[in-house]
PDB file of C-alpha atoms in Angstrom:
ATOM      1  CA  MET A   1     -72.662  34.350  51.670  1.00  0.00           C
ATOM      2  CA  LYS A   2     -69.479  34.574  49.565  1.00  0.00           C
ATOM      3  CA  ILE A   3     -65.901  34.672  50.817  1.00  0.00           C
ATOM      4  CA  ASN A   4     -64.335  38.098  50.343  1.00  0.00           C
ATOM      5  CA  ASN A   5     -61.591  37.742  47.719  1.00  0.00           C
ATOM      6  CA  LEU A   6     -59.291  40.364  49.237  1.00  0.00           C
ATOM      7  CA  GLY A   7     -59.584  38.712  52.630  1.00  0.00           C
ATOM      8  CA  LEU A   8     -59.006  35.277  51.148  1.00  0.00           C
ATOM      9  CA  LEU A   9     -55.897  36.456  49.303  1.00  0.00           C
ATOM     10  CA  ALA A  10     -54.568  38.074  52.486  1.00  0.00           C
ATOM     11  CA  PHE A  11     -55.209  34.857  54.403  1.00  0.00           C
ATOM     12  CA  TYR A  12     -53.603  32.648  51.733  1.00  0.00           C
ATOM     13  CA  HIS A  13     -50.296  34.522  51.581  1.00  0.00           C
ATOM     14  CA  THR A  14     -50.139  34.821  55.348  1.00  0.00           C
ATOM     15  CA  ALA A  15     -50.894  31.105  55.777  1.00  0.00           C
ATOM     16  CA  LEU A  16     -48.132  30.178  53.339  1.00  0.00           C
ATOM     17  CA  LYS A  17     -45.529  32.412  54.955  1.00  0.00           C
ATOM     18  CA  LEU A  18     -46.825  32.394  58.568  1.00  0.00           C
ATOM     19  CA  HIS A  19     -45.282  35.847  58.687  1.00  0.00           C
ATOM     20  CA  MET A  20     -47.324  39.048  58.471  1.00  0.00           C
ATOM     21  CA  THR A  21     -44.539  41.311  57.203  1.00  0.00           C
ATOM     22  CA  GLU A  22     -43.541  38.957  54.373  1.00  0.00           C
ATOM     23  CA  ALA A  23     -47.178  38.446  53.328  1.00  0.00           C
ATOM     24  CA  ALA A  24     -47.822  42.202  53.299  1.00  0.00           C
ATOM     25  CA  LEU A  25     -44.736  42.792  51.132  1.00  0.00           C
ATOM     26  CA  LEU A  26     -45.882  40.139  48.658  1.00  0.00           C
ATOM     27  CA  LEU A  27     -49.302  41.789  48.373  1.00  0.00           C
ATOM     28  CA  GLY A  28     -47.892  45.310  48.214  1.00  0.00           C
ATOM     29  CA  ILE A  29     -49.957  46.531  51.177  1.00  0.00           C
ATOM     30  CA  THR A  30     -49.174  47.656  54.716  1.00  0.00           C
ATOM     31  CA  GLN A  31     -49.125  45.165  57.557  1.00  0.00           C
ATOM     32  CA  SER A  32     -52.003  47.096  59.130  1.00  0.00           C
ATOM     33  CA  ALA A  33     -54.105  46.678  55.969  1.00  0.00           C
ATOM     34  CA  LEU A  34     -53.261  42.963  55.883  1.00  0.00           C
ATOM     35  CA  SER A  35     -54.351  42.530  59.495  1.00  0.00           C
ATOM     36  CA  GLN A  36     -57.610  44.365  58.808  1.00  0.00           C
ATOM     37  CA  ARG A  37     -58.411  42.123  55.829  1.00  0.00           C
ATOM     38  CA  ILE A  38     -57.753  38.970  57.824  1.00  0.00           C
ATOM     39  CA  LYS A  39     -59.789  40.256  60.767  1.00  0.00           C
ATOM     40  CA  ALA A  40     -62.703  41.079  58.440  1.00  0.00           C
ATOM     41  CA  LEU A  41     -62.488  37.577  56.929  1.00  0.00           C
ATOM     42  CA  GLU A  42     -62.501  35.988  60.385  1.00  0.00           C
ATOM     43  CA  ASP A  43     -65.530  38.108  61.315  1.00  0.00           C
ATOM     44  CA  ASP A  44     -67.359  37.042  58.128  1.00  0.00           C
ATOM     45  CA  LEU A  45     -66.580  33.372  58.746  1.00  0.00           C
ATOM     46  CA  GLU A  46     -67.233  33.692  62.480  1.00  0.00           C
ATOM     47  CA  THR A  47     -64.086  31.768  63.303  1.00  0.00           C
ATOM     48  CA  THR A  48     -60.424  32.274  64.170  1.00  0.00           C
ATOM     49  CA  LEU A  49     -57.947  31.398  61.428  1.00  0.00           C
ATOM     50  CA  PHE A  50     -54.621  32.083  63.139  1.00  0.00           C
ATOM     51  CA  ILE A  51     -53.196  31.554  66.593  1.00  0.00           C
ATOM     52  CA  ARG A  52     -51.087  34.594  67.436  1.00  0.00           C
ATOM     53  CA  GLU A  53     -48.364  34.204  70.064  1.00  0.00           C
ATOM     54  CA  GLY A  54     -46.206  37.314  70.003  1.00  0.00           C
ATOM     55  CA  LYS A  55     -44.755  37.495  66.493  1.00  0.00           C
ATOM     56  CA  SER A  56     -45.363  33.773  65.904  1.00  0.00           C
ATOM     57  CA  LEU A  57     -48.311  32.567  63.801  1.00  0.00           C
ATOM     58  CA  SER A  58     -49.854  29.147  63.405  1.00  0.00           C
ATOM     59  CA  LEU A  59     -53.078  27.944  61.804  1.00  0.00           C
ATOM     60  CA  THR A  60     -56.154  26.860  63.710  1.00  0.00           C
ATOM     61  CA  ASP A  61     -58.110  23.817  62.516  1.00  0.00           C
ATOM     62  CA  ALA A  62     -60.391  26.196  60.610  1.00  0.00           C
ATOM     63  CA  GLY A  63     -57.338  27.899  59.117  1.00  0.00           C
ATOM     64  CA  GLU A  64     -55.926  24.571  57.911  1.00  0.00           C
ATOM     65  CA  GLU A  65     -59.293  23.743  56.329  1.00  0.00           C
ATOM     66  CA  LEU A  66     -59.415  27.107  54.557  1.00  0.00           C
ATOM     67  CA  LEU A  67     -55.814  26.695  53.354  1.00  0.00           C
ATOM     68  CA  LYS A  68     -56.754  23.383  51.718  1.00  0.00           C
ATOM     69  CA  PHE A  69     -59.589  25.199  49.938  1.00  0.00           C
ATOM     70  CA  CYS A  70     -57.113  27.849  48.737  1.00  0.00           C
ATOM     71  CA  HIS A  71     -54.773  25.157  47.387  1.00  0.00           C
ATOM     72  CA  SER A  72     -57.643  23.562  45.468  1.00  0.00           C
ATOM     73  CA  GLN A  73     -58.805  26.905  44.097  1.00  0.00           C
ATOM     74  CA  THR A  74     -55.271  27.838  43.014  1.00  0.00           C
ATOM     75  CA  SER A  75     -54.740  24.511  41.249  1.00  0.00           C
ATOM     76  CA  LEU A  76     -58.045  24.794  39.400  1.00  0.00           C
ATOM     77  CA  GLU A  77     -57.282  28.378  38.354  1.00  0.00           C
ATOM     78  CA  ASP A  78     -53.803  27.402  37.125  1.00  0.00           C
ATOM     79  CA  GLU A  79     -55.253  24.581  35.056  1.00  0.00           C
ATOM     80  CA  LEU A  80     -58.002  26.780  33.579  1.00  0.00           C
ATOM     81  CA  LEU A  81     -55.616  29.604  32.680  1.00  0.00           C
ATOM     82  CA  GLY A  82     -53.191  27.129  31.131  1.00  0.00           C
ATOM     83  CA  ARG A  83     -55.948  25.631  28.961  1.00  0.00           C
ATOM     84  CA  LEU A  84     -57.271  29.041  27.913  1.00  0.00           C
ATOM     85  CA  LYS A  85     -53.797  30.190  26.898  1.00  0.00           C
ATOM     86  CA  SER A  86     -53.070  26.972  25.038  1.00  0.00           C
ATOM     87  CA  ASP A  87     -54.030  26.835  21.375  1.00  0.00           C
ATOM     88  CA  LYS A  88     -55.210  23.243  21.712  1.00  0.00           C
ATOM     89  CA  GLY A  89     -56.930  23.519  25.089  1.00  0.00           C
ATOM     90  CA  GLU A  90     -54.579  20.840  26.451  1.00  0.00           C
ATOM     91  CA  VAL A  91     -53.953  19.861  30.056  1.00  0.00           C
ATOM     92  CA  ALA A  92     -52.007  22.587  31.857  1.00  0.00           C
ATOM     93  CA  GLY A  93     -51.102  23.877  35.288  1.00  0.00           C
ATOM     94  CA  MET A  94     -48.354  23.788  37.900  1.00  0.00           C
ATOM     95  CA  LEU A  95     -47.202  20.366  39.125  1.00  0.00           C
ATOM     96  CA  ARG A  96     -45.320  20.497  42.437  1.00  0.00           C
ATOM     97  CA  ILE A  97     -43.926  17.276  43.874  1.00  0.00           C
ATOM     98  CA  ALA A  98     -41.641  16.934  46.897  1.00  0.00           C
ATOM     99  CA  ALA A  99     -39.883  13.692  47.851  1.00  0.00           C
ATOM    100  CA  TYR A 100     -36.748  12.312  49.429  1.00  0.00           C
ATOM    101  CA  SER A 101     -33.826  12.286  47.021  1.00  0.00           C
ATOM    102  CA  SER A 102     -33.431   8.600  46.158  1.00  0.00           C
ATOM    103  CA  VAL A 103     -37.056   8.002  45.167  1.00  0.00           C
ATOM    104  CA  LEU A 104     -37.460  11.354  43.393  1.00  0.00           C
ATOM    105  CA  ARG A 105     -34.633  10.792  40.896  1.00  0.00           C
ATOM    106  CA  SER A 106     -34.920   7.037  40.515  1.00  0.00           C
ATOM    107  CA  LEU A 107     -38.703   6.565  40.476  1.00  0.00           C
ATOM    108  CA  ILE A 108     -40.901   9.673  40.295  1.00  0.00           C
ATOM    109  CA  ILE A 109     -39.134  11.730  37.630  1.00  0.00           C
ATOM    110  CA  PRO A 110     -38.634   8.752  35.248  1.00  0.00           C
ATOM    111  CA  LYS A 111     -42.262   7.710  35.780  1.00  0.00           C
ATOM    112  CA  LEU A 112     -43.633  11.144  34.878  1.00  0.00           C
ATOM    113  CA  THR A 113     -41.187  12.056  32.089  1.00  0.00           C
ATOM    114  CA  PRO A 114     -43.317  10.631  29.228  1.00  0.00           C
ATOM    115  CA  TYR A 115     -46.401  12.443  30.569  1.00  0.00           C
ATOM    116  CA  LEU A 116     -44.521  15.751  30.828  1.00  0.00           C
ATOM    117  CA  ARG A 117     -43.162  15.376  27.284  1.00  0.00           C
ATOM    118  CA  ASP A 118     -46.716  14.857  26.024  1.00  0.00           C
ATOM    119  CA  HIS A 119     -48.137  17.802  28.000  1.00  0.00           C
ATOM    120  CA  CYS A 120     -45.820  20.729  27.371  1.00  0.00           C
ATOM    121  CA  ALA A 121     -48.252  23.205  28.961  1.00  0.00           C
ATOM    122  CA  VAL A 122     -47.644  21.629  32.392  1.00  0.00           C
ATOM    123  CA  THR A 123     -45.091  23.541  34.464  1.00  0.00           C
ATOM    124  CA  VAL A 124     -43.193  21.238  36.804  1.00  0.00           C
ATOM    125  CA  GLU A 125     -41.453  21.848  40.120  1.00  0.00           C
ATOM    126  CA  PHE A 126     -39.712  18.826  41.629  1.00  0.00           C
ATOM    127  CA  SER A 127     -37.947  19.306  44.955  1.00  0.00           C
ATOM    128  CA  SER A 128     -35.834  17.029  47.140  1.00  0.00           C
ATOM    129  CA  HIS A 129     -36.088  17.217  50.938  1.00  0.00           C
ATOM    130  CA  GLU A 130     -35.291  15.343  54.101  1.00  0.00           C
ATOM    131  CA  VAL A 131     -38.068  12.940  55.073  1.00  0.00           C
ATOM    132  CA  GLU A 132     -38.779  14.702  58.354  1.00  0.00           C
ATOM    133  CA  ASP A 133     -39.557  17.965  56.510  1.00  0.00           C
ATOM    134  CA  LEU A 134     -42.088  16.556  54.039  1.00  0.00           C
ATOM    135  CA  TYR A 135     -45.229  16.881  56.174  1.00  0.00           C
ATOM    136  CA  ASP A 136     -44.595  20.588  56.776  1.00  0.00           C
ATOM    137  CA  ILE A 137     -43.975  21.085  53.047  1.00  0.00           C
ATOM    138  CA  LEU A 138     -47.319  19.466  52.204  1.00  0.00           C
ATOM    139  CA  LYS A 139     -49.136  21.371  54.948  1.00  0.00           C
ATOM    140  CA  SER A 140     -47.674  24.724  53.895  1.00  0.00           C
ATOM    141  CA  GLY A 141     -48.706  24.225  50.271  1.00  0.00           C
ATOM    142  CA  GLU A 142     -45.145  24.202  48.914  1.00  0.00           C
ATOM    143  CA  ALA A 143     -46.021  20.916  47.183  1.00  0.00           C
ATOM    144  CA  ASP A 144     -49.273  19.304  46.038  1.00  0.00           C
ATOM    145  CA  LEU A 145     -47.931  15.751  46.262  1.00  0.00           C
ATOM    146  CA  VAL A 146     -45.343  14.373  48.678  1.00  0.00           C
ATOM    147  CA  ILE A 147     -43.545  11.020  48.611  1.00  0.00           C
ATOM    148  CA  SER A 148     -42.201   9.791  51.938  1.00  0.00           C
ATOM    149  CA  ASP A 149     -40.980   6.535  53.491  1.00  0.00           C
ATOM    150  CA  GLY A 150     -43.336   6.565  56.458  1.00  0.00           C
ATOM    151  CA  PRO A 151     -46.999   7.257  57.292  1.00  0.00           C
ATOM    152  CA  MET A 152     -48.125  10.764  58.242  1.00  0.00           C
ATOM    153  CA  ASN A 153     -51.328   9.660  59.999  1.00  0.00           C
ATOM    154  CA  ARG A 154     -52.918  13.109  59.734  1.00  0.00           C
ATOM    155  CA  LYS A 155     -56.583  13.884  59.237  1.00  0.00           C
ATOM    156  CA  GLY A 156     -57.475  14.900  55.697  1.00  0.00           C
ATOM    157  CA  ILE A 157     -54.336  13.444  54.099  1.00  0.00           C
ATOM    158  CA  ILE A 158     -54.762  10.596  51.626  1.00  0.00           C
ATOM    159  CA  GLU A 159     -51.982   8.025  51.650  1.00  0.00           C
ATOM    160  CA  ASN A 160     -51.212   5.499  48.897  1.00  0.00           C
ATOM    161  CA  VAL A 161     -48.593   2.766  49.206  1.00  0.00           C
ATOM    162  CA  LEU A 162     -46.524   2.831  46.007  1.00  0.00           C
ATOM    163  CA  GLY A 163     -44.218  -0.044  46.903  1.00  0.00           C
ATOM    164  CA  HIS A 164     -41.216  -0.810  49.081  1.00  0.00           C
ATOM    165  CA  GLU A 165     -37.473  -0.237  48.931  1.00  0.00           C
ATOM    166  CA  GLU A 166     -35.083  -2.986  50.010  1.00  0.00           C
ATOM    167  CA  TYR A 167     -32.030  -1.801  51.948  1.00  0.00           C
ATOM    168  CA  VAL A 168     -28.612  -3.499  51.917  1.00  0.00           C
ATOM    169  CA  VAL A 169     -25.117  -2.883  53.285  1.00  0.00           C
ATOM    170  CA  ILE A 170     -22.526  -1.805  50.720  1.00  0.00           C
ATOM    171  CA  GLU A 171     -18.755  -1.317  50.764  1.00  0.00           C
ATOM    172  CA  SER A 172     -16.118  -0.156  48.293  1.00  0.00           C
ATOM    173  CA  VAL A 173     -14.721  -2.657  45.778  1.00  0.00           C
ATOM    174  CA  LYS A 174     -11.452  -0.743  45.430  1.00  0.00           C
ATOM    175  CA  TYR A 175     -10.947   0.056  49.145  1.00  0.00           C
ATOM    176  CA  PRO A 176     -12.685  -2.764  51.055  1.00  0.00           C
ATOM    177  CA  ASP A 177     -10.392  -2.572  54.090  1.00  0.00           C
ATOM    178  CA  LEU A 178     -10.663   1.194  54.655  1.00  0.00           C
ATOM    179  CA  ASN A 179     -13.009   2.653  57.292  1.00  0.00           C
ATOM    180  CA  LYS A 180     -14.922  -0.585  57.810  1.00  0.00           C
ATOM    181  CA  ASP A 181     -16.184   0.719  61.162  1.00  0.00           C
ATOM    182  CA  VAL A 182     -17.639   3.887  59.584  1.00  0.00           C
ATOM    183  CA  PHE A 183     -21.196   4.088  58.237  1.00  0.00           C
ATOM    184  CA  LEU A 184     -22.205   7.001  56.048  1.00  0.00           C
ATOM    185  CA  ASP A 185     -25.554   8.751  56.492  1.00  0.00           C
ATOM    186  CA  HIS A 186     -27.213  11.951  55.225  1.00  0.00           C
ATOM    187  CA  HIS A 187     -26.939  13.865  58.498  1.00  0.00           C
ATOM    188  CA  ALA A 188     -27.069  13.393  62.265  1.00  0.00           C
ATOM    189  CA  LYS A 189     -30.881  12.932  62.311  1.00  0.00           C
ATOM    190  CA  ASP A 190     -30.822  10.221  59.621  1.00  0.00           C
ATOM    191  CA  LYS A 191     -32.116   7.020  61.278  1.00  0.00           C
ATOM    192  CA  VAL A 192     -31.838   4.561  58.361  1.00  0.00           C
ATOM    193  CA  THR A 193     -28.612   2.881  59.530  1.00  0.00           C
ATOM    194  CA  GLU A 194     -29.854   2.644  63.115  1.00  0.00           C
ATOM    195  CA  GLU A 195     -33.227   1.216  62.101  1.00  0.00           C
ATOM    196  CA  PHE A 196     -31.615  -1.240  59.681  1.00  0.00           C
ATOM    197  CA  PHE A 197     -29.428  -2.710  62.426  1.00  0.00           C
ATOM    198  CA  ASP A 198     -32.354  -2.714  64.858  1.00  0.00           C
ATOM    199  CA  SER A 199     -34.017  -5.150  62.438  1.00  0.00           C
ATOM    200  CA  GLN A 200     -30.998  -7.484  62.474  1.00  0.00           C
ATOM    201  CA  ASN A 201     -29.954 -10.111  65.010  1.00  0.00           C
ATOM    202  CA  HIS A 202     -27.021  -7.999  66.187  1.00  0.00           C
ATOM    203  CA  THR A 203     -25.766  -4.433  65.872  1.00  0.00           C
ATOM    204  CA  PRO A 204     -22.072  -3.946  65.107  1.00  0.00           C
ATOM    205  CA  LYS A 205     -20.093  -1.167  66.711  1.00  0.00           C
ATOM    206  CA  TYR A 206     -19.730   1.674  64.254  1.00  0.00           C
ATOM    207  CA  ARG A 207     -19.194   5.395  64.042  1.00  0.00           C
ATOM    208  CA  ARG A 208     -20.906   7.752  61.622  1.00  0.00           C
ATOM    209  CA  SER A 209     -19.910  10.243  58.945  1.00  0.00           C
ATOM    210  CA  PHE A 210     -22.310  12.406  56.963  1.00  0.00           C
ATOM    211  CA  MET A 211     -22.375  13.013  53.206  1.00  0.00           C
ATOM    212  CA  GLY A 212     -25.362  15.326  52.689  1.00  0.00           C
ATOM    213  CA  ASP A 213     -27.468  13.231  50.306  1.00  0.00           C
ATOM    214  CA  VAL A 214     -27.920   9.688  49.052  1.00  0.00           C
ATOM    215  CA  TYR A 215     -25.700  10.137  45.999  1.00  0.00           C
ATOM    216  CA  GLY A 216     -22.963  11.645  48.156  1.00  0.00           C
ATOM    217  CA  ILE A 217     -23.189   8.548  50.358  1.00  0.00           C
ATOM    218  CA  ILE A 218     -22.721   6.241  47.362  1.00  0.00           C
ATOM    219  CA  GLU A 219     -19.709   8.237  46.153  1.00  0.00           C
ATOM    220  CA  GLY A 220     -18.294   8.181  49.672  1.00  0.00           C
ATOM    221  CA  VAL A 221     -18.535   4.383  49.758  1.00  0.00           C
ATOM    222  CA  GLU A 222     -16.988   4.112  46.286  1.00  0.00           C
ATOM    223  CA  ASN A 223     -13.988   6.110  47.503  1.00  0.00           C
ATOM    224  CA  GLY A 224     -13.464   4.143  50.703  1.00  0.00           C
ATOM    225  CA  LEU A 225     -14.818   6.658  53.211  1.00  0.00           C
ATOM    226  CA  GLY A 226     -16.970   4.016  54.877  1.00  0.00           C
ATOM    227  CA  ARG A 227     -19.762   1.531  54.402  1.00  0.00           C
ATOM    228  CA  ALA A 228     -23.449   2.418  54.128  1.00  0.00           C
ATOM    229  CA  VAL A 229     -26.986   1.097  54.398  1.00  0.00           C
ATOM    230  CA  MET A 230     -28.408   1.875  50.966  1.00  0.00           C
ATOM    231  CA  CYS A 231     -31.462   1.263  48.770  1.00  0.00           C
ATOM    232  CA  LYS A 232     -30.630  -1.818  46.722  1.00  0.00           C
ATOM    233  CA  HIS A 233     -32.046  -0.472  43.460  1.00  0.00           C
ATOM    234  CA  LEU A 234     -29.667   2.514  43.581  1.00  0.00           C
ATOM    235  CA  VAL A 235     -26.504   0.385  43.598  1.00  0.00           C
ATOM    236  CA  GLN A 236     -27.439  -2.580  41.433  1.00  0.00           C
ATOM    237  CA  GLY A 237     -25.064  -2.567  38.468  1.00  0.00           C
ATOM    238  CA  ASN A 238     -22.627  -0.215  40.219  1.00  0.00           C
ATOM    239  CA  LYS A 239     -19.255  -1.953  39.793  1.00  0.00           C
ATOM    240  CA  LYS A 240     -17.551   0.325  42.314  1.00  0.00           C
ATOM    241  CA  VAL A 241     -19.482  -1.076  45.301  1.00  0.00           C
ATOM    242  CA  ARG A 242     -20.429  -4.543  46.489  1.00  0.00           C
ATOM    243  CA  ILE A 243     -23.430  -5.684  48.503  1.00  0.00           C
ATOM    244  CA  LEU A 244     -22.469  -7.540  51.674  1.00  0.00           C
ATOM    245  CA  SER A 245     -24.226 -10.787  52.545  1.00  0.00           C
ATOM    246  CA  GLY A 246     -25.258 -12.055  55.955  1.00  0.00           C
ATOM    247  CA  PHE A 247     -28.010  -9.541  56.715  1.00  0.00           C
ATOM    248  CA  LYS A 248     -31.753 -10.112  56.929  1.00  0.00           C
ATOM    249  CA  LYS A 249     -33.880  -8.384  54.318  1.00  0.00           C
ATOM    250  CA  TYR A 250     -35.069  -4.948  55.398  1.00  0.00           C
ATOM    251  CA  HIS A 251     -37.759  -2.942  53.579  1.00  0.00           C
ATOM    252  CA  ARG A 252     -39.160   0.563  53.928  1.00  0.00           C
ATOM    253  CA  PRO A 253     -42.422   1.712  52.298  1.00  0.00           C
ATOM    254  CA  ILE A 254     -42.759   4.321  49.558  1.00  0.00           C
ATOM    255  CA  LEU A 255     -45.868   6.399  50.290  1.00  0.00           C
ATOM    256  CA  LEU A 256     -47.675   9.044  48.250  1.00  0.00           C
ATOM    257  CA  HIS A 257     -49.430  11.734  50.323  1.00  0.00           C
ATOM    258  CA  TYR A 258     -51.809  14.497  49.296  1.00  0.00           C
ATOM    259  CA  PHE A 259     -54.646  16.445  50.851  1.00  0.00           C
ATOM    260  CA  GLU A 260     -58.211  15.296  50.362  1.00  0.00           C
ATOM    261  CA  ARG A 261     -60.003  17.872  48.196  1.00  0.00           C
ATOM    262  CA  PRO A 262     -63.589  18.335  47.021  1.00  0.00           C
ATOM    263  CA  PHE A 263     -62.290  18.748  43.439  1.00  0.00           C
ATOM    264  CA  TYR A 264     -59.042  17.820  41.736  1.00  0.00           C
ATOM    265  CA  PRO A 265     -57.713  19.446  38.557  1.00  0.00           C
ATOM    266  CA  LYS A 266     -57.540  17.010  35.642  1.00  0.00           C
ATOM    267  CA  MET A 267     -53.755  17.223  35.500  1.00  0.00           C
ATOM    268  CA  LEU A 268     -53.379  16.385  39.192  1.00  0.00           C
ATOM    269  CA  LYS A 269     -55.773  13.426  38.921  1.00  0.00           C
ATOM    270  CA  GLU A 270     -53.811  12.062  35.962  1.00  0.00           C
ATOM    271  CA  VAL A 271     -50.471  12.463  37.720  1.00  0.00           C
ATOM    272  CA  ILE A 272     -51.718  10.769  40.905  1.00  0.00           C
ATOM    273  CA  ALA A 273     -52.984   7.849  38.812  1.00  0.00           C
ATOM    274  CA  LEU A 274     -49.628   7.554  37.022  1.00  0.00           C
ATOM    275  CA  ILE A 275     -47.585   7.626  40.214  1.00  0.00           C
ATOM    276  CA  ALA A 276     -49.878   5.173  41.995  1.00  0.00           C
ATOM    277  CA  ASN A 277     -49.706   2.715  39.095  1.00  0.00           C
ATOM    278  CA  GLN A 278     -46.364   1.220  40.116  1.00  0.00           C
TER     279      GLN A 278
END
């Protein structure tokens, strides 16, 4: 038995969007035709791929397994087409990596820059996200590799520890006496400051302000808008902020996540090896 290509394509776009109308528009077919293709695929596979609750869609376990197959197939096709179109038959394909902002700009992009310069046929898509969104981004196929600061503990996801980030408290050099009771975070759901002080012997009274991203936080501290709990490597050498003493060391892991696959394109295997070799 072979999987019907039209049904598989209908499933793939629907699984990525989890929205029948959007998937039908992408494929240039009616929603009725899309539903028929998916139903025929489910009949062929003798399983249910989607859970339908009103207009809401979610994947069954079988659907998640088939989506992983689609990701693998797409990656292999991208690599093959890139090699065939290249005069030298070099490594090619789409590289999609999602991570939280501090580690993406300071670690991942610099680590992969030499590789990307040497392999011009590789198309790259880096994206920065909040940590709590990274599992959904990996699951939906928006990224092939995800770097987070905590374990996902999900079946079928491989997890490599790349290292650890040390966190410190920083304040402005120019405005040390301004807003000492304010701590700057990304947004209201950001738990770094809270978890840092939970690891200490005491928690000071403080109020919070929000700066949108890690580099906004650093600029906010520089300009006296408050203090912050910050990755040490991002502020070392920054003469506009100082690191405060008197706190116990606090570390958070840097973790690479990707789905287990039966086959990996050469480019993806090389990139995983480069990132993991910290």
